[in-house]
Amino acid sequence: MSDCYHKHWVLDVAKVVLDVAKVVLDVAKVVLDVAKVVLDVGKVVLDVGKVVLDMGKVVLDMAKVVLDVAKVVLDVGKVVLDVGKVVLDVGKVVLDGVQHCHHLRHLPITTVF
């Protein structure tokens, strides 16, 4: 009887080990499914990152164009300023010439211009 008891006990232990193995296998399947979801999410995040990077490159290129346009506007502004200085100098010469004319001296300067 003792031998049967031991066989029965070993069989019970084997059943428990088998049940635990089934649970571990089920948990492994769940972990694998979660890993697949995480991998899919990672792929989406990578794709979004690529799109954001491409958008960043476009924005950078646009910023370079704006900077180039600003440089041109600045150069044009400098030219306009130089022309304004020349016009001012010419105006001073004309004003001096008008003030030196004896026959126009009695007229207000606004009348001459």
XYZ file of C-alpha atoms in Angstrom:
113
model
C 0.000 0.000 0.000
C 2.795 2.291 0.654
C 3.990 1.902 -2.933
C 0.544 2.860 -4.317
C 0.398 5.813 -2.008
C 3.718 7.094 -3.324
C 2.640 6.623 -6.936
C -0.588 8.496 -6.237
C 1.333 11.297 -4.523
C 3.835 11.579 -7.422
C 0.905 11.654 -9.858
C -0.722 14.488 -7.846
C 2.537 16.448 -7.842
C 2.911 15.913 -11.584
C -0.636 17.227 -12.137
C 0.142 20.337 -10.068
C 3.384 20.907 -12.003
C 1.439 20.482 -15.258
C -1.202 22.992 -14.096
C 1.514 25.474 -13.102
C 3.189 24.979 -16.490
C -0.144 25.725 -18.222
C -0.505 28.934 -16.205
C 3.072 29.940 -17.018
C 2.381 29.236 -20.695
C -0.791 31.360 -20.578
C 1.133 34.201 -18.907
C 3.868 33.883 -21.541
C 1.219 34.174 -24.276
C -0.158 37.342 -22.659
C 3.337 38.791 -22.328
C 3.986 37.971 -25.988
C 0.735 39.684 -27.018
C 1.667 42.759 -24.960
C 5.121 42.743 -26.534
C 3.527 42.697 -30.007
C 1.327 45.680 -29.089
C 4.312 47.567 -27.690
C 6.243 46.801 -30.879
C 3.365 48.085 -33.024
C 3.126 51.246 -30.920
C 6.880 51.664 -31.243
C 6.600 51.448 -35.026
C 3.868 54.105 -35.036
C 5.943 56.368 -32.796
C 8.913 55.896 -35.124
C 6.787 56.781 -38.152
C 5.431 59.867 -36.389
C 8.971 60.819 -35.434
C 10.039 60.568 -39.071
C 7.150 62.805 -40.136
C 7.991 65.341 -37.421
C 11.628 65.274 -38.490
C 10.637 65.876 -42.111
C 8.367 68.735 -41.021
C 11.236 70.173 -38.999
C 13.442 70.082 -42.086
C 10.760 71.907 -44.086
C 10.407 74.544 -41.353
C 14.177 74.950 -41.267
C 14.283 75.411 -45.039
C 11.463 77.978 -44.804
C 13.344 79.814 -42.060
C 16.431 79.949 -44.288
C 14.351 81.457 -47.106
C 12.864 84.038 -44.728
C 16.352 84.903 -43.521
C 17.552 85.328 -47.110
C 14.573 87.584 -47.880
C 15.290 89.601 -44.733
C 18.889 90.079 -45.870
C 17.687 91.346 -49.260
C 15.219 93.716 -47.579
C 18.015 94.974 -45.345
C 20.271 95.566 -48.349
C 17.456 97.406 -50.141
C 16.880 99.462 -47.002
C 20.553 100.434 -46.952
C 20.359 101.534 -50.579
C 17.211 103.563 -49.870
C 18.974 105.169 -46.903
C 21.978 106.061 -49.080
C 19.668 107.529 -51.733
C 17.862 109.477 -49.014
C 21.179 110.913 -47.843
C 22.005 111.998 -51.390
C 18.569 113.586 -51.800
C 19.047 115.379 -48.489
C 22.452 116.674 -49.595
C 20.979 117.836 -52.912
C 18.150 119.529 -51.020
C 20.656 121.359 -48.832
C 22.547 122.567 -51.904
C 19.318 123.739 -53.542
C 18.248 125.477 -50.332
C 21.611 127.221 -50.033
C 21.364 128.287 -53.682
C 17.869 129.662 -53.233
C 18.813 131.563 -50.088
C 21.727 133.176 -51.921
C 19.538 134.474 -54.724
C 18.875 138.145 -53.909
C 15.697 138.461 -55.891
C 14.094 135.407 -54.141
C 15.235 136.267 -50.647
C 11.952 137.957 -49.686
C 9.868 134.825 -50.597
C 9.234 132.191 -47.942
C 11.036 128.943 -48.602
C 7.745 127.029 -48.948
C 6.747 129.278 -51.864
C 9.870 128.359 -53.784
C 9.289 124.671 -53.461
